[in-house]
Amino acid sequence: MPILPRGMIKAGGSPDTPNCTSRVQNVFQQDLEVERTIRWPGNAVRNTPSNLVLAALRDQISRLDGGDRLPTVRELMSAHRVGQGAVQEALTHLREEGLISSQVGRGTYVLKGNARTGRPEPARSPRLDSLLILSNASLNERCVLVQNHILGELMKSGSKVVQIAYHDTEHLLEILTSIPNFDAVILQSHYESIPIRLLHLLQSKTRALVVDGHTVSGVDIDRIGTDWEEALDIALEHLSALGHRSVGLVALDSTAQPIASVMRAFERIGRRDAERWREARPIVLRGVHHPTLSVSAALGEALGALRAEETGKLPFTALVTLGISDVLGMRQCLGEMGIAIPRDLSVFVLGHHDVPTEHLGVMSIAGSSHLQAAQELMKTIHRRLLSPNEPPQIIYLDCVAAIRESTDKL
């Protein structure tokens, strides 16, 4: 799947087609034909303004799907020739019955229910007509695989998918202000910071925003990602069982939350478990800010500075890597330095076990699955569309290990 140059858009269809507005509008127009005298049980006739609006909305809701948006208060006032109080009273009744949900600044949405009988129906997942996927232009193969899986699934149902790969956040903000709204937005971000104003803009353009990656914290947004500290624990347990007592952790030159949290955890382990780990050395690849950048030169410089002058040996017998997709470059670097894997150095990758370029079929690896990530992203979107008022969720993907020939007994 080609990654587009800055500012360009790839679409599976025109994003300016409203998701469900036309269908809701058709139902809304039909409701103008509803009689203004409603018969209630006991043959009592009650034609108060709020009851007229309530009856019309019940009928309208019965013909809409969960997640469809109702007309605005002003539109209802105009259509039924009633005051704001009557409309608000009718909407309050529907909210209390669990048939609708209102979001400030976004509108009122259908949740579920058979409005004619008053008997609630099982909630149906609302149709996803349009999806925007945003990613940094330096995205790695894992992000591409996630996008491809989602794109393939949504194209089966005729949904429109727009993919934007960006270099510059400021330029992205300009682009986003000029494009239409979407049913849902996925923001892929793993090792770069996300400006709060970008998140706010995206929230105003969609009903379901999900961040793919744990690079944001302290914000009310759904997000999924990998618990890299758990992956680190798996790697260290494996290396310890092989008899290793000295280990290095090499990571990107990034202050992103996943990198920073694992580096801190690694340093804590080294301090608290000094009997088990005689050496726990954190290593930062200076100038390597993204996972797809070549690591050979930076890794060679970092390891070269650590080699003993007399023996040429490293101060550790095992190496764990984090956030590095250039596994081929890493192996080439170690080979040029005369370091054989695993004879001289056991290497354990923290990454995605179902992404071939991250392990090359030979590297021991612990981490999550791109396939599970794609599936959880779609589940989260449908859950948010169905229940817009639910608290945001943080979903951690399963961490598993695949042990291969790059690690061995000391």
Coordinates of C-alpha atoms in Angstrom, one line a residue:
M1 CA 0.0 0.0 0.0
P2 CA 1.7 3.3 -1.1
I3 CA 2.2 6.0 1.5
L4 CA 1.2 9.3 0.0
P5 CA 3.3 12.4 0.0
R6 CA 2.5 15.2 2.4
G7 CA -1.0 16.4 2.3
M8 CA -2.3 14.0 -0.2
I9 CA -5.4 11.9 0.3
K10 CA -6.1 8.3 -0.8
A11 CA -9.8 7.4 -0.7
G12 CA -11.9 4.4 -1.2
G13 CA -14.7 6.8 -2.1
S14 CA -15.6 10.4 -1.9
P15 CA -15.4 11.6 1.8
D16 CA -17.9 14.3 1.2
T17 CA -20.8 11.9 1.0
P18 CA -22.8 12.2 4.3
N19 CA -22.8 9.0 6.3
C20 CA -26.5 8.8 7.3
T21 CA -27.7 12.4 6.9
S22 CA -29.8 11.7 3.8
R23 CA -31.5 8.7 5.3
V24 CA -32.3 10.6 8.5
Q25 CA -33.5 13.6 6.5
N26 CA -35.9 11.4 4.5
V27 CA -37.4 10.0 7.7
F28 CA -37.5 13.5 9.1
Q29 CA -39.5 14.8 6.1
Q30 CA -41.9 11.8 6.4
D31 CA -42.6 12.8 10.0
L32 CA -44.0 16.1 8.9
E33 CA -47.0 14.1 7.7
V34 CA -47.7 12.8 11.2
E35 CA -51.1 13.8 12.6
R36 CA -51.0 16.4 15.3
T37 CA -53.7 14.7 17.4
I38 CA -52.4 11.6 19.2
R39 CA -54.7 9.0 20.8
W40 CA -53.5 7.7 24.1
P41 CA -54.7 4.7 26.1
G42 CA -58.3 5.1 27.4
N43 CA -59.2 7.1 24.3
A44 CA -58.0 10.2 26.0
V45 CA -56.8 12.8 23.5
R46 CA -53.7 14.7 24.5
N47 CA -52.3 17.1 21.9
T48 CA -49.9 19.1 24.0
P49 CA -46.9 20.4 22.1
S50 CA -44.4 18.2 23.9
N51 CA -46.5 15.1 23.3
L52 CA -46.8 15.8 19.6
V53 CA -43.1 16.1 19.3
L54 CA -42.5 13.0 21.4
A55 CA -44.9 10.9 19.3
A56 CA -43.2 12.0 16.1
L57 CA -39.8 11.3 17.4
R58 CA -40.8 7.8 18.6
D59 CA -42.0 7.0 15.2
Q60 CA -38.9 8.4 13.6
I61 CA -36.6 6.5 16.0
S62 CA -38.3 3.2 15.2
R63 CA -37.2 3.6 11.5
L64 CA -33.6 4.6 12.3
D65 CA -30.5 2.6 13.2
G66 CA -28.5 3.0 16.4
G67 CA -26.0 5.8 16.0
D68 CA -28.1 7.8 13.5
R69 CA -28.3 11.5 14.4
L70 CA -31.7 13.2 15.0
P71 CA -32.5 16.7 13.8
T72 CA -31.3 19.6 15.9
V73 CA -33.6 21.3 18.5
R74 CA -34.0 24.3 16.2
E75 CA -35.0 22.0 13.3
L76 CA -37.6 20.2 15.4
M77 CA -39.0 23.6 16.6
S78 CA -39.4 24.7 13.0
A79 CA -40.8 21.4 11.7
H80 CA -43.4 21.0 14.5
R81 CA -44.0 24.8 15.1
V82 CA -43.5 24.5 18.8
G83 CA -41.3 26.2 21.3
Q84 CA -37.9 25.0 22.6
G85 CA -39.4 23.9 25.9
A86 CA -41.7 21.4 24.2
V87 CA -38.8 19.9 22.2
Q88 CA -36.5 19.7 25.2
E89 CA -39.3 18.0 27.3
A90 CA -39.8 15.4 24.5
L91 CA -36.0 14.7 24.3
T92 CA -35.8 14.4 28.0
H93 CA -38.5 11.6 28.0
L94 CA -36.5 9.8 25.2
R95 CA -33.2 10.1 27.1
E96 CA -34.8 8.7 30.3
E97 CA -36.1 5.7 28.3
G98 CA -32.6 5.0 26.9
L99 CA -33.6 5.7 23.3
I100 CA -31.3 8.6 22.6
S101 CA -28.1 10.1 23.8
S102 CA -27.1 13.8 23.5
Q103 CA -23.6 15.1 23.2
V104 CA -22.8 18.7 23.7
G105 CA -21.7 20.3 20.5
R106 CA -22.2 17.1 18.5
G107 CA -25.9 16.4 18.5
T108 CA -28.5 13.8 19.6
Y109 CA -28.1 10.1 18.5
V110 CA -30.3 7.1 18.5
L111 CA -29.2 4.4 20.9
K112 CA -31.8 1.5 20.5
G113 CA -35.4 0.6 21.1
N114 CA -38.8 0.1 19.4
A115 CA -40.3 3.5 19.9
R116 CA -43.8 2.5 18.8
T117 CA -44.2 -0.3 21.4
G118 CA -41.9 1.0 24.1
R119 CA -40.2 -2.4 24.3
P120 CA -36.4 -2.1 24.0
E121 CA -34.6 -4.0 21.3
P122 CA -31.1 -5.4 21.5
A123 CA -28.7 -2.7 20.5
R124 CA -27.5 -2.9 16.9
S125 CA -24.1 -1.9 15.9
P126 CA -24.5 1.3 13.8
R127 CA -23.2 1.2 10.2
L128 CA -19.7 2.7 9.7
D129 CA -20.0 4.6 6.4
S130 CA -16.8 6.7 6.5
L131 CA -13.4 6.2 8.3
L132 CA -10.3 8.4 8.3
I133 CA -6.9 6.8 9.2
L134 CA -4.1 9.2 10.1
S135 CA -0.5 8.1 10.4
N136 CA 3.0 9.7 10.4
A137 CA 4.7 9.3 7.1
S138 CA 7.5 7.3 8.8
L139 CA 5.0 4.5 9.8
N140 CA 6.5 1.0 10.0
E141 CA 5.3 -2.2 8.5
R142 CA 3.1 -3.0 11.5
C143 CA 1.0 0.2 11.0
V144 CA 0.7 -0.6 7.3
L145 CA -0.5 -4.1 8.1
V146 CA -3.1 -2.8 10.5
Q147 CA -4.4 -0.3 7.9
N148 CA -4.5 -3.0 5.2
H149 CA -6.6 -5.3 7.4
I150 CA -9.1 -2.6 8.3
L151 CA -9.3 -1.4 4.7
G152 CA -10.0 -4.9 3.5
E153 CA -12.8 -5.5 6.0
L154 CA -14.5 -2.2 5.4
M155 CA -14.4 -2.4 1.6
K156 CA -16.5 -5.6 1.8
S157 CA -19.3 -3.5 3.2
G158 CA -18.9 -0.6 0.9
S159 CA -17.6 1.8 3.5
K160 CA -15.4 4.7 2.5
V161 CA -11.9 4.9 3.9
V162 CA -9.5 7.8 3.6
Q163 CA -5.9 7.4 4.5
I164 CA -3.6 10.4 5.2
A165 CA 0.1 10.0 5.9
Y166 CA 1.6 13.3 7.2
H167 CA 5.1 14.7 7.8
D168 CA 4.2 18.0 9.5
T169 CA 1.5 18.4 12.1
E170 CA 0.8 22.0 11.3
H171 CA 0.1 21.1 7.7
L172 CA -2.1 18.3 8.8
L173 CA -4.2 20.7 10.9
E174 CA -4.7 22.8 7.8
I175 CA -5.8 19.8 5.8
L176 CA -8.2 18.6 8.4
T177 CA -10.0 22.0 8.6
S178 CA -10.9 21.7 4.9
I179 CA -12.2 18.1 4.7
P180 CA -15.7 16.9 5.8
N181 CA -16.5 15.0 9.0
F182 CA -16.2 11.2 9.3
D183 CA -18.1 8.6 11.3
A184 CA -14.8 7.5 12.9
V185 CA -11.1 8.4 12.9
I186 CA -8.1 6.3 13.8
L187 CA -4.9 8.1 14.7
Q188 CA -1.8 5.9 14.6
S189 CA 0.9 7.2 16.9
H190 CA 3.5 5.1 18.6
Y191 CA 6.8 7.0 19.0
E192 CA 5.9 10.6 18.4
S193 CA 4.1 13.2 20.6
I194 CA 0.5 14.3 19.7
P195 CA -0.5 17.9 20.1
I196 CA -3.6 18.4 22.2
R197 CA -5.1 20.8 19.6
L198 CA -4.9 18.0 17.0
L199 CA -6.9 15.7 19.3
H200 CA -9.5 18.5 19.9
L201 CA -9.8 19.1 16.2
L202 CA -10.3 15.4 15.5
Q203 CA -12.9 15.1 18.2
S204 CA -14.9 17.9 16.5
K205 CA -14.9 16.0 13.2
T206 CA -16.0 12.6 14.3
R207 CA -18.2 10.6 16.7
A208 CA -15.5 8.0 17.4
L209 CA -11.9 8.8 17.7
V210 CA -9.5 6.0 18.6
V211 CA -5.7 6.4 19.1
D212 CA -3.7 3.4 17.9
G213 CA -0.8 3.5 20.5
H214 CA -0.3 4.7 24.0
T215 CA 1.5 7.9 23.2
V216 CA -1.3 10.0 24.9
S217 CA -2.3 10.1 28.5
G218 CA -4.6 12.2 30.7
V219 CA -7.1 12.7 27.9
D220 CA -10.6 11.3 27.5
I221 CA -10.0 9.4 24.3
D222 CA -10.3 5.7 23.5
R223 CA -6.9 4.1 22.8
I224 CA -5.4 0.7 22.3
G225 CA -1.8 -0.3 22.5
T226 CA 0.9 -2.7 23.8
D227 CA 2.0 -2.9 27.4
W228 CA 5.7 -2.8 26.6
E229 CA 6.7 -3.2 30.2
E230 CA 5.0 -6.6 30.2
A231 CA 7.0 -7.4 27.0
L232 CA 10.2 -6.4 28.8
D233 CA 9.3 -8.6 31.8
I234 CA 8.9 -11.6 29.4
A235 CA 12.2 -10.9 27.7
L236 CA 14.1 -10.6 31.0
E237 CA 12.5 -13.7 32.4
H238 CA 13.6 -15.6 29.4
L239 CA 17.2 -14.3 29.4
S240 CA 17.5 -14.9 33.2
A241 CA 16.3 -18.5 32.7
L242 CA 19.2 -18.9 30.1
G243 CA 21.7 -17.8 32.8
H244 CA 22.3 -14.2 31.7
R245 CA 23.1 -11.8 34.5
S246 CA 24.0 -8.7 32.4
V247 CA 21.8 -7.1 29.9
G248 CA 21.5 -3.9 27.8
L249 CA 18.3 -2.2 26.6
V250 CA 18.7 -0.3 23.4
A251 CA 15.9 2.1 22.3
L252 CA 15.0 4.9 20.0
D253 CA 16.0 8.5 20.8
S254 CA 12.4 9.5 21.8
T255 CA 10.6 10.9 24.8
A256 CA 7.3 9.2 23.7
Q257 CA 5.5 7.6 26.6
P258 CA 6.1 3.9 25.6
I259 CA 9.8 4.4 25.3
A260 CA 10.2 6.5 28.4
S261 CA 8.1 4.1 30.6
V262 CA 10.1 1.0 29.5
M263 CA 13.4 2.7 30.1
R264 CA 12.3 3.8 33.6
A265 CA 11.1 0.2 34.3
F266 CA 14.4 -1.2 33.1
E267 CA 16.4 1.1 35.3
R268 CA 14.2 0.2 38.3
I269 CA 14.7 -3.5 37.7
G270 CA 18.4 -3.0 37.6
R271 CA 18.4 -1.2 41.0
R272 CA 15.9 -3.4 42.8
D273 CA 17.2 -6.7 41.6
A274 CA 20.9 -6.1 41.7
E275 CA 21.6 -9.7 42.8
R276 CA 19.9 -11.0 39.7
W277 CA 21.2 -8.4 37.3
R278 CA 24.8 -7.4 37.8
E279 CA 24.6 -5.1 34.9
A280 CA 21.4 -3.4 33.4
R281 CA 22.6 -0.8 30.9
P282 CA 20.1 1.5 29.1
I283 CA 21.3 2.6 25.6
V284 CA 19.8 5.4 23.5
L285 CA 20.4 5.5 19.8
R286 CA 21.2 9.1 19.3
G287 CA 19.5 10.7 16.3
V288 CA 17.2 7.7 15.6
H289 CA 13.8 9.1 16.3
H290 CA 11.6 6.8 14.3
P291 CA 11.4 3.0 14.1
T292 CA 12.0 2.8 10.4
L293 CA 15.2 4.8 10.4
S294 CA 18.5 2.9 9.8
V295 CA 20.1 2.0 13.1
S296 CA 23.4 0.6 11.9
A297 CA 25.6 3.7 12.4
A298 CA 24.0 4.8 15.7
L299 CA 24.1 1.3 17.1
G300 CA 27.7 0.8 16.1
E301 CA 28.7 4.1 17.7
A302 CA 26.8 3.3 20.9
L303 CA 28.2 -0.2 21.3
G304 CA 31.7 0.7 20.3
A305 CA 31.9 3.2 23.1
L306 CA 31.0 0.4 25.6
R307 CA 33.5 -2.2 24.4
A308 CA 36.5 -3.0 26.7
E309 CA 39.7 -1.7 25.3
E310 CA 41.7 -4.8 26.0
T311 CA 39.2 -7.6 25.2
G312 CA 36.7 -5.8 23.0
K313 CA 33.9 -7.4 24.9
L314 CA 30.6 -5.6 25.8
P315 CA 29.6 -5.2 29.5
F316 CA 26.6 -7.4 28.9
T317 CA 25.9 -10.8 27.4
A318 CA 22.3 -10.1 26.2
L319 CA 20.7 -7.2 24.4
V320 CA 17.0 -6.2 24.4
T321 CA 15.7 -3.8 21.7
L322 CA 12.7 -1.5 21.8
G323 CA 11.0 0.4 19.0
I324 CA 13.5 -0.7 16.3
S325 CA 12.1 -2.0 13.0
D326 CA 15.5 -2.1 11.2
V327 CA 16.4 -5.6 12.5
L328 CA 18.4 -6.3 9.4
G329 CA 20.5 -3.2 10.0
M330 CA 21.0 -4.2 13.6
R331 CA 22.3 -7.7 12.5
Q332 CA 24.6 -6.2 9.9
C333 CA 26.0 -3.8 12.5
L334 CA 26.8 -6.6 15.0
G335 CA 28.3 -8.7 12.2
E336 CA 30.6 -5.9 11.1
M337 CA 31.7 -5.5 14.8
G338 CA 32.5 -9.2 14.9
I339 CA 29.7 -10.0 17.4
A340 CA 28.0 -13.3 16.6
I341 CA 24.4 -13.9 17.6
P342 CA 23.8 -15.7 19.9
R343 CA 27.4 -17.0 20.6
D344 CA 28.7 -13.6 21.7
L345 CA 25.4 -11.8 22.4
S346 CA 21.9 -13.0 22.8
V347 CA 19.4 -10.6 21.3
F348 CA 15.7 -10.3 22.2
V349 CA 13.4 -7.9 20.3
L350 CA 10.4 -6.1 21.8
G351 CA 8.0 -5.8 18.9
H352 CA 5.1 -7.4 17.0
H353 CA 5.4 -11.2 16.7
D354 CA 3.3 -11.4 13.5
V355 CA 5.3 -8.7 11.6
P356 CA 8.0 -10.6 9.6
T357 CA 10.4 -7.6 9.2
E358 CA 10.6 -7.2 13.0
H359 CA 12.0 -10.7 13.6
L360 CA 13.2 -12.0 10.2
G361 CA 12.2 -15.5 11.3
V362 CA 15.3 -15.7 13.5
M363 CA 14.9 -13.2 16.3
S364 CA 13.3 -14.0 19.7
I365 CA 10.5 -11.5 20.1
A366 CA 7.9 -10.5 22.7
G367 CA 5.0 -8.2 22.1
S368 CA 1.5 -7.8 20.5
S369 CA -0.1 -8.8 17.3
H370 CA -1.0 -6.4 14.5
L371 CA -4.1 -8.5 13.7
Q372 CA -5.4 -8.2 17.2
A373 CA -4.7 -4.4 17.1
A374 CA -6.8 -4.0 13.9
Q375 CA -9.7 -6.1 15.4
E376 CA -9.7 -4.1 18.7
L377 CA -9.6 -0.8 16.8
M378 CA -12.8 -1.7 14.9
K379 CA -14.5 -3.1 18.1
T380 CA -13.7 0.1 19.9
I381 CA -15.1 2.2 17.1
H382 CA -18.4 0.3 17.0
R383 CA -18.7 0.4 20.7
R384 CA -18.2 4.2 20.8
L385 CA -20.8 4.7 18.0
L386 CA -23.3 2.5 19.8
S387 CA -22.7 4.1 23.3
P388 CA -21.3 7.6 22.8
N389 CA -21.6 8.4 26.5
E390 CA -19.5 5.5 27.8
P391 CA -16.3 6.5 29.6
P392 CA -13.2 6.2 27.3
Q393 CA -11.3 2.9 27.4
I394 CA -7.7 2.0 27.5
I395 CA -7.2 -1.4 25.9
Y396 CA -3.9 -3.3 26.3
L397 CA -3.2 -6.0 23.7
D398 CA -2.0 -9.5 24.6
C399 CA 1.7 -9.9 25.0
V400 CA 3.2 -13.2 23.9
A401 CA 6.7 -14.4 23.1
A402 CA 8.1 -16.3 20.1
I403 CA 11.5 -17.8 21.0
R404 CA 13.9 -18.3 18.1
E405 CA 17.6 -18.8 17.5
S406 CA 18.8 -15.3 18.6
T407 CA 18.9 -16.2 22.3
D408 CA 20.8 -19.1 23.9
K409 CA 22.2 -20.3 27.2
L410 CA 25.2 -18.4 28.5

